[in-house]
Coordinates of C-alpha atoms in Angstrom, one line a residue:
X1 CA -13.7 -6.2 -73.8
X2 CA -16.1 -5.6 -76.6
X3 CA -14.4 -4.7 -80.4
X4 CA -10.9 -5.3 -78.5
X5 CA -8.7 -5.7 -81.5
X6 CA -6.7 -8.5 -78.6
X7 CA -3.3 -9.7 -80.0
X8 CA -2.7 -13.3 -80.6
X9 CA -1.7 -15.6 -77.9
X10 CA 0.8 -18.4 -78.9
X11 CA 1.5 -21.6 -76.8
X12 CA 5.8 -22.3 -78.0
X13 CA 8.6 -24.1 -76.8
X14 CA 10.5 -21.9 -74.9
X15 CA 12.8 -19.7 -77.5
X16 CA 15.8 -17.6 -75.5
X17 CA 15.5 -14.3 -77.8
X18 CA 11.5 -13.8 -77.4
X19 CA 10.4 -11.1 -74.7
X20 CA 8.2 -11.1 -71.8
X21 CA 8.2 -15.4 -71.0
X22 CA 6.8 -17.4 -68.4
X23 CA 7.9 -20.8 -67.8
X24 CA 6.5 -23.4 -65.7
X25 CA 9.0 -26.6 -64.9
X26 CA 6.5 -29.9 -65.3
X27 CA 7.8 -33.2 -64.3
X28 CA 7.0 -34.4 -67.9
X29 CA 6.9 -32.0 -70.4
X30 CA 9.2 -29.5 -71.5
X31 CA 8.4 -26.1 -70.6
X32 CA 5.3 -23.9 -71.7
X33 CA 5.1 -20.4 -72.4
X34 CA 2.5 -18.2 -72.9
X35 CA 3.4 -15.6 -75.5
X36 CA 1.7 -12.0 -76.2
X37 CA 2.2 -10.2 -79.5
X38 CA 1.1 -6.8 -80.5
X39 CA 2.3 -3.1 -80.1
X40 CA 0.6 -2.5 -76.4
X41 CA 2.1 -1.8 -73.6
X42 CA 1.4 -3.9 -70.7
X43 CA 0.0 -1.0 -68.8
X44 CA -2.1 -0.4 -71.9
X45 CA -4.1 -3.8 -70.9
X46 CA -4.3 -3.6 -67.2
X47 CA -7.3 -1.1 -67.0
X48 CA -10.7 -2.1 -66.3
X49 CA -11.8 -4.8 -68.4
X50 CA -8.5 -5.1 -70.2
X51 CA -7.7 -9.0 -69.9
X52 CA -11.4 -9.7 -71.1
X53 CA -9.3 -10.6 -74.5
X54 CA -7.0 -12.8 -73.0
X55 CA -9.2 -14.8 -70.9
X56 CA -11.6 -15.2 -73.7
X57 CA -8.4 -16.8 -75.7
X58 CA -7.4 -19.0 -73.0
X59 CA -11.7 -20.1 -72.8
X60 CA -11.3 -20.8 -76.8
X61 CA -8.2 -23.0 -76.0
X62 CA -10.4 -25.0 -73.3
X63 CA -13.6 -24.9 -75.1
X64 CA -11.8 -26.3 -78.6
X65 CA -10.4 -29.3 -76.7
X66 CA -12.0 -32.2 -76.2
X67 CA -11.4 -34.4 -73.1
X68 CA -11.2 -38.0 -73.1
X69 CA -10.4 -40.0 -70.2
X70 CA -10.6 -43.2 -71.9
X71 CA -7.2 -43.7 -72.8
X72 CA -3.9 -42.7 -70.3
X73 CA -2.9 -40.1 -73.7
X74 CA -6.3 -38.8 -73.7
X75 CA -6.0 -38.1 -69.6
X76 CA -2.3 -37.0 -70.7
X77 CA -4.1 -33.9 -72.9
X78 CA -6.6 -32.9 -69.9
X79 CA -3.5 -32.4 -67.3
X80 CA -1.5 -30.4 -70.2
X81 CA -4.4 -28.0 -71.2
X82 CA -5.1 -26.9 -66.9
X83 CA -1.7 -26.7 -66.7
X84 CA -1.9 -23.9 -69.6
X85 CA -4.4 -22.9 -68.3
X86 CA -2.1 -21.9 -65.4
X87 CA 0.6 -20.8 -66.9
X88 CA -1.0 -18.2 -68.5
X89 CA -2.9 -17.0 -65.5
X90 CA 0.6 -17.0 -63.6
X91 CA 2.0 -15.4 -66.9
X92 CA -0.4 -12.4 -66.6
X93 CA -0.1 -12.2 -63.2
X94 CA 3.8 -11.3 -63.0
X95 CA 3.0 -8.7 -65.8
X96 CA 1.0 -7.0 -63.4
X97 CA 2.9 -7.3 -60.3
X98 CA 5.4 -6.4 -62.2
X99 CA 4.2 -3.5 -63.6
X100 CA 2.9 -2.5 -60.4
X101 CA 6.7 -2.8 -59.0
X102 CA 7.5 -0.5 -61.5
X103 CA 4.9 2.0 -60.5
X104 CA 5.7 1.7 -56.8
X105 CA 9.0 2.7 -57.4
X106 CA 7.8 5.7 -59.3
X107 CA 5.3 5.8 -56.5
X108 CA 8.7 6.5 -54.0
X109 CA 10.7 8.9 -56.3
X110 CA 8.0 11.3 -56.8
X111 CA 6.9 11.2 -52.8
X112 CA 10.9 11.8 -52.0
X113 CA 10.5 14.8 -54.5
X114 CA 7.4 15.7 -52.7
X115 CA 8.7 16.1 -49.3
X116 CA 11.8 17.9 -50.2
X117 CA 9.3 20.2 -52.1
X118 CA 7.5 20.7 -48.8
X119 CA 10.1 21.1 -46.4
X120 CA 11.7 23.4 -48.6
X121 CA 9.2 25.7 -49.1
X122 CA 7.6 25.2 -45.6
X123 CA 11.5 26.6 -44.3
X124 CA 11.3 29.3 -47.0
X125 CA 7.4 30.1 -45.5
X126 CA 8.7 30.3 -42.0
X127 CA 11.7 32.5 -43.1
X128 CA 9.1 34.8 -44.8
X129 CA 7.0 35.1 -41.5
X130 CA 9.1 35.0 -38.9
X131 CA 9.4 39.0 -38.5
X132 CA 5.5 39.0 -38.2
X133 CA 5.6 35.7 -36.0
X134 CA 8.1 37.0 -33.7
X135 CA 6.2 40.0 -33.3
X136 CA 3.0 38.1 -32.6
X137 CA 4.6 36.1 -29.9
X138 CA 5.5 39.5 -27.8
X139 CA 2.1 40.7 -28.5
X140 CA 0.9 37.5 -27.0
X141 CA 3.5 37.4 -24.3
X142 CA 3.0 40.6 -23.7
X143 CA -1.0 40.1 -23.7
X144 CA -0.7 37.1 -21.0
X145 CA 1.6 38.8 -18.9
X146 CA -1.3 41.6 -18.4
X147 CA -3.8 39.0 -17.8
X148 CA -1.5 36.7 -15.5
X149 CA -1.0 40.1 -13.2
X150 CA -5.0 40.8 -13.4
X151 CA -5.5 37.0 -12.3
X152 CA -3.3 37.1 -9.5
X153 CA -5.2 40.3 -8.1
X154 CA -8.3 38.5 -8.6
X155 CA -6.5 35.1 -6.4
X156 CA -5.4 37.6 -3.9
X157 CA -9.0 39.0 -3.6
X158 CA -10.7 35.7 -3.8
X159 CA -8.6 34.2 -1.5
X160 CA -8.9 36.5 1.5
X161 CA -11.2 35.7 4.3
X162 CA -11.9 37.2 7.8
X163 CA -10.5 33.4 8.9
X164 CA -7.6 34.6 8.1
X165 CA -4.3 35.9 10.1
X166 CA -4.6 39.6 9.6
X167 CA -1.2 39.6 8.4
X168 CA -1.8 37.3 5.7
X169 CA -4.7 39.9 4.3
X170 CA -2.6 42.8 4.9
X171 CA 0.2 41.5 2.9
X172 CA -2.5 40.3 -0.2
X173 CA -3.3 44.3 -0.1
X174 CA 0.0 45.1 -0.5
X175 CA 0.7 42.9 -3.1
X176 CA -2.4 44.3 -4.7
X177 CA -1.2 47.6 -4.3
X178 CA 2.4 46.9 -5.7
X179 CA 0.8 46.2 -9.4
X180 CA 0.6 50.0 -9.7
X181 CA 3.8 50.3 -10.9
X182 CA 3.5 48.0 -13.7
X183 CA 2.7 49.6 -16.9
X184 CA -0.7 48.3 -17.8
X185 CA -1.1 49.9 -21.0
X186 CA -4.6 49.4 -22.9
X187 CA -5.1 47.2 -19.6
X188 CA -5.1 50.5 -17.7
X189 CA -8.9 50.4 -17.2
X190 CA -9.4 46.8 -16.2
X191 CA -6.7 46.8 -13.5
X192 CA -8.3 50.0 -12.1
X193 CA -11.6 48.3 -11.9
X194 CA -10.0 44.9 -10.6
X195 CA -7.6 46.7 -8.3
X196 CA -10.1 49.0 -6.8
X197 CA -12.4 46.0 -6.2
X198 CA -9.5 43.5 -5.1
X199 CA -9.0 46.1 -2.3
X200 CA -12.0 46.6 -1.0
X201 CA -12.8 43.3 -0.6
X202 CA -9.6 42.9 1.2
X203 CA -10.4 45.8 3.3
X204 CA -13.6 44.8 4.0
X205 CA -12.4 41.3 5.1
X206 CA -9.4 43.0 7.3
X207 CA -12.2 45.4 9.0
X208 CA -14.3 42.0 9.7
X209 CA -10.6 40.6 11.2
X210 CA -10.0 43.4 13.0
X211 CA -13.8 43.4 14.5
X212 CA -13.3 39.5 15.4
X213 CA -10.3 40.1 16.8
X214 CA -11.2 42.8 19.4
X215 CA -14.2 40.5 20.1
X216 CA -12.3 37.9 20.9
X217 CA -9.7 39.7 23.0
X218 CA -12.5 41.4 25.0
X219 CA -13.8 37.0 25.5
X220 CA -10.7 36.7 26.8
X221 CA -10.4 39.3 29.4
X222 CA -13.9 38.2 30.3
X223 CA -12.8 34.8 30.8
X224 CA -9.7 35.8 32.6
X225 CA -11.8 37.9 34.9
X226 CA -14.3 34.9 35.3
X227 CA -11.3 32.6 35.9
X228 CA -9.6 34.5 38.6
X229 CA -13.2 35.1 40.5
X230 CA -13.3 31.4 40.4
X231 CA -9.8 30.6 41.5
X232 CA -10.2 33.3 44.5
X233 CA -13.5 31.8 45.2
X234 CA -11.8 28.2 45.1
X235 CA -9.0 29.2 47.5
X236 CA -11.1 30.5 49.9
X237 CA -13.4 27.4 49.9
X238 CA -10.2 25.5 50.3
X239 CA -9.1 27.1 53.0
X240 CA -12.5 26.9 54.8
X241 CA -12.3 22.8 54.0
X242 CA -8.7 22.9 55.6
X243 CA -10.1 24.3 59.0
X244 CA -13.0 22.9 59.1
X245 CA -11.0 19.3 58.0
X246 CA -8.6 20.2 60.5
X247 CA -11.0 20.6 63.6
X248 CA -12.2 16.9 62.4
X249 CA -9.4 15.5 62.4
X250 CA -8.7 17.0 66.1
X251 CA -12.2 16.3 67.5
X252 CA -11.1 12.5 65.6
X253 CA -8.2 12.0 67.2
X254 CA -9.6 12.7 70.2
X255 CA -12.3 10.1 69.9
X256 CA -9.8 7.8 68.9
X257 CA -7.0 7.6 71.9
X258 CA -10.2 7.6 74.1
X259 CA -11.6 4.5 72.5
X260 CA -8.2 3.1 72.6
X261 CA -8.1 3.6 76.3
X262 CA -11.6 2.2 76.8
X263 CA -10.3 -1.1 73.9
X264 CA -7.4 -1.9 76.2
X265 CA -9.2 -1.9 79.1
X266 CA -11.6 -4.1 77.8
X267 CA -8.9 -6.7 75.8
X268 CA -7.1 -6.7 79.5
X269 CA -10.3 -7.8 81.0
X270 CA -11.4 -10.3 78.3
X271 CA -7.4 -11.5 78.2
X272 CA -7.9 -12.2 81.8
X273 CA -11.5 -14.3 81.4
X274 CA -10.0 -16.4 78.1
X275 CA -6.6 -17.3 80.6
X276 CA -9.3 -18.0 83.1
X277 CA -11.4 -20.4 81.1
X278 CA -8.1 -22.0 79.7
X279 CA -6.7 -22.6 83.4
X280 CA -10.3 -24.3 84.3
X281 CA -10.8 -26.3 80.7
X282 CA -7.3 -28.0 81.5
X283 CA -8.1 -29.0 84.7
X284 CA -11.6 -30.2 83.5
X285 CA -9.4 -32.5 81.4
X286 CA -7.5 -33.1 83.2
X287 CA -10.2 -34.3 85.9
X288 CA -12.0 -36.5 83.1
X289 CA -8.9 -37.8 81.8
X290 CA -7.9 -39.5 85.5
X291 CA -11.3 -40.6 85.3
X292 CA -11.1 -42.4 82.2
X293 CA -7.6 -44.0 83.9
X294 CA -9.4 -45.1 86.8
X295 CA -12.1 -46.5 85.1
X296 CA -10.6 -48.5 82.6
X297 CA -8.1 -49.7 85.1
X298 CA -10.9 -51.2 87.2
X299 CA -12.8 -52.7 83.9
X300 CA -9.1 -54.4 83.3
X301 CA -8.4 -55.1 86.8
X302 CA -12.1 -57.4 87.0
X303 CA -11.2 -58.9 84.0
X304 CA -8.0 -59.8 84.7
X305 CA -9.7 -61.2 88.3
X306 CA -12.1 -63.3 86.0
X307 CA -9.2 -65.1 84.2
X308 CA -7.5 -65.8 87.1
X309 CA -10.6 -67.0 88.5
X310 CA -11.0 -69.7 85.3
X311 CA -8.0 -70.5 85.4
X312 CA -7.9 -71.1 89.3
X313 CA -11.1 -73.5 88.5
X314 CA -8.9 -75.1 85.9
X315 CA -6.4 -76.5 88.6
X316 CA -3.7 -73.7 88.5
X317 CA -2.8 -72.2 91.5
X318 CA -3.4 -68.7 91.8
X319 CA -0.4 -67.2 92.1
X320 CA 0.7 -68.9 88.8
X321 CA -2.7 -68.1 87.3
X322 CA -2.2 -64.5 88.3
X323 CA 1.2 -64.5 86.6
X324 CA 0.2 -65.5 83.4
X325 CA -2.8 -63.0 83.3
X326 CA 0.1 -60.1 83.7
X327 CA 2.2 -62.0 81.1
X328 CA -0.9 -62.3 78.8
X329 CA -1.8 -58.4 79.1
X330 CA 1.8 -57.4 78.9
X331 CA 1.8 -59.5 75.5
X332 CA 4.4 -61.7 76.5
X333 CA 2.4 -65.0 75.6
X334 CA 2.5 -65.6 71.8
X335 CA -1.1 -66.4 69.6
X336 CA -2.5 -64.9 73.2
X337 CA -4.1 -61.4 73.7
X338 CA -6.6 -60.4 76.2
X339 CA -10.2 -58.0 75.2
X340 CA -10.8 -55.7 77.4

């Protein structure tokens, strides 16, 4: 900061009797502290601008040395002067934080005092008002109860239709009716108006009930006339269809055992034509089956004459030949069997 009369800053070995220190532990060196002298407070240099004195001190420290990395003493004095360079940014540092500790805690005391001030005075507020709050909340009580009541006669009103039971309406017209003992007060006027028109909406709506009612009780004794006609008219029809389904059923009958007597007349007949036919097929097999014996016993009985004839021209006589024809038919000769 410009024309900031800025106290000294010293670079010491650590001394146990000086105020406000720093140290930094270095693995080679002893200790460094970076020391400030003067009569200000610390909370006299933290305000804007107010370490422009110390940072220009530390810049003199760094701009008056001169590095050289020549020699391992020379690269020695480079290490020492960034790490005071350090230690007296991390010196500063703590001075605010700390002073900014301090503040906080100040900070705490004076909001504790704060909100015992406030919920002291808001109690004290509350016991000042209350008789006018207390009052203000049966006003309003008393204001909402009127306007609940003038609601519900509006509900009741809005909420009637001619589809409704006419009980239902009638009992919303008494309700409507029963608000006239409340004590309406400066709400005298608007429950007349509401009242009067709640009711004749409701009347209006019973009178339509009433109307639909006795139009639809009149439907029904209509119907109920229209329905017996029709069941008087459907009993005598049936009773028509029962005779005249009766006489069918006679006159059917009728036709029936008549036809059954003509059926069995003619299932006797054709029994007696199919036990004819069955009598003469049976003896028409019978016929062709004696003929198929006879024949086939004279195609065996020339064959058998032709074997005994070969075997007569052979040299055997015939009745031996004849003999072993029978044998050879019967089968009796083996490897031997006669085609016939």
């Amino acid at each position: 900061m410009a024309g900031l009369n800025w106290p000294a800053f010293l670079f010491c070995v650590h001394n146990t009797h000086m105020t406000q220190t720093l140290a930094v532990q270095e693995t080679t060196e002893a200790p460094v502290e970076l020391i400030v002298t003067g009569k200000k407070t610390p909370a006299e240099y933290f305000v804007p601008n107010g370490l422009d004195g110390a940072i220009a001190k530390v810049r003199e420290m760094v701009d008056a040395h001169k590095p050289d990395i020549s020699t391992e003493k020379g690269r020695k004095a480079i290490a020492s002067i960034a790490r005071k360079v350090a230690s007296s940014k991390t010196y500063l540092d703590e001075l605010g934080k700390n002073l900014v500790s301090e503040i906080k805690v100040q900070a705490l005391v004076i909001d504790a005092e704060r909100k015992r001030m406030r919920d002291a005075l808001d109690a004290l507020k509350e016991e000042a008002r209350r008789p006018l709050t207390e009052y203000e909340e049966r006003e309003k009580a008393r204001v909402k109860g009127h306007e609940d009541a003038l609601a519900q006669i509006e509900f009741l009103a809005s909420h009637s239709s001619s589809t409704d039971p006419i009980e239902y309406l009638q009992a919303n017209a008494q309700q409507v009716e029963a608000f006239s003992s409340r004590d309406w007060q400066e709400f005298a006027a608007r429950y007349s108006d509401a009242s009067e028109s709640a009711l004749r909406r409701i009347g209006g709506e019973i009178d339509l009930r009433l109307k639909k009612d006795a139009e639809v009780a009149e439907l029904e004794r209509l119907r109920a006339a229209e329905l017996d006609r029709q069941r008087e008219e459907r009993e005598k029809r049936i009773a028509q269809e029962a005779a005249e389904r009766a006489t069918r059923e006679v006159e059917e009958r009728t036709r029936r055992a008549e036809a059954i007597a003509e059926q069995a007349k003619r299932d006797a007949e054709a029994a007696v034509e199919r036990e004819r036919q069955r009598v003469a097929a049976e003896e028409e097999r019978a016929r062709q089956a004696e003929e198929r014996r006879e024949a086939n016993k004279r195609h065996c009985g020339k064959i058998n004459r032709e074997i005994v004839e070969c075997f007569v021209k052979l040299g055997l006589p015939e009745t031996v030949a004849k003999n072993v024809v029978v044998a050879m038919a019967k089968g009796e000769v083996p490897h031997v069997k006669v085609a016939y």
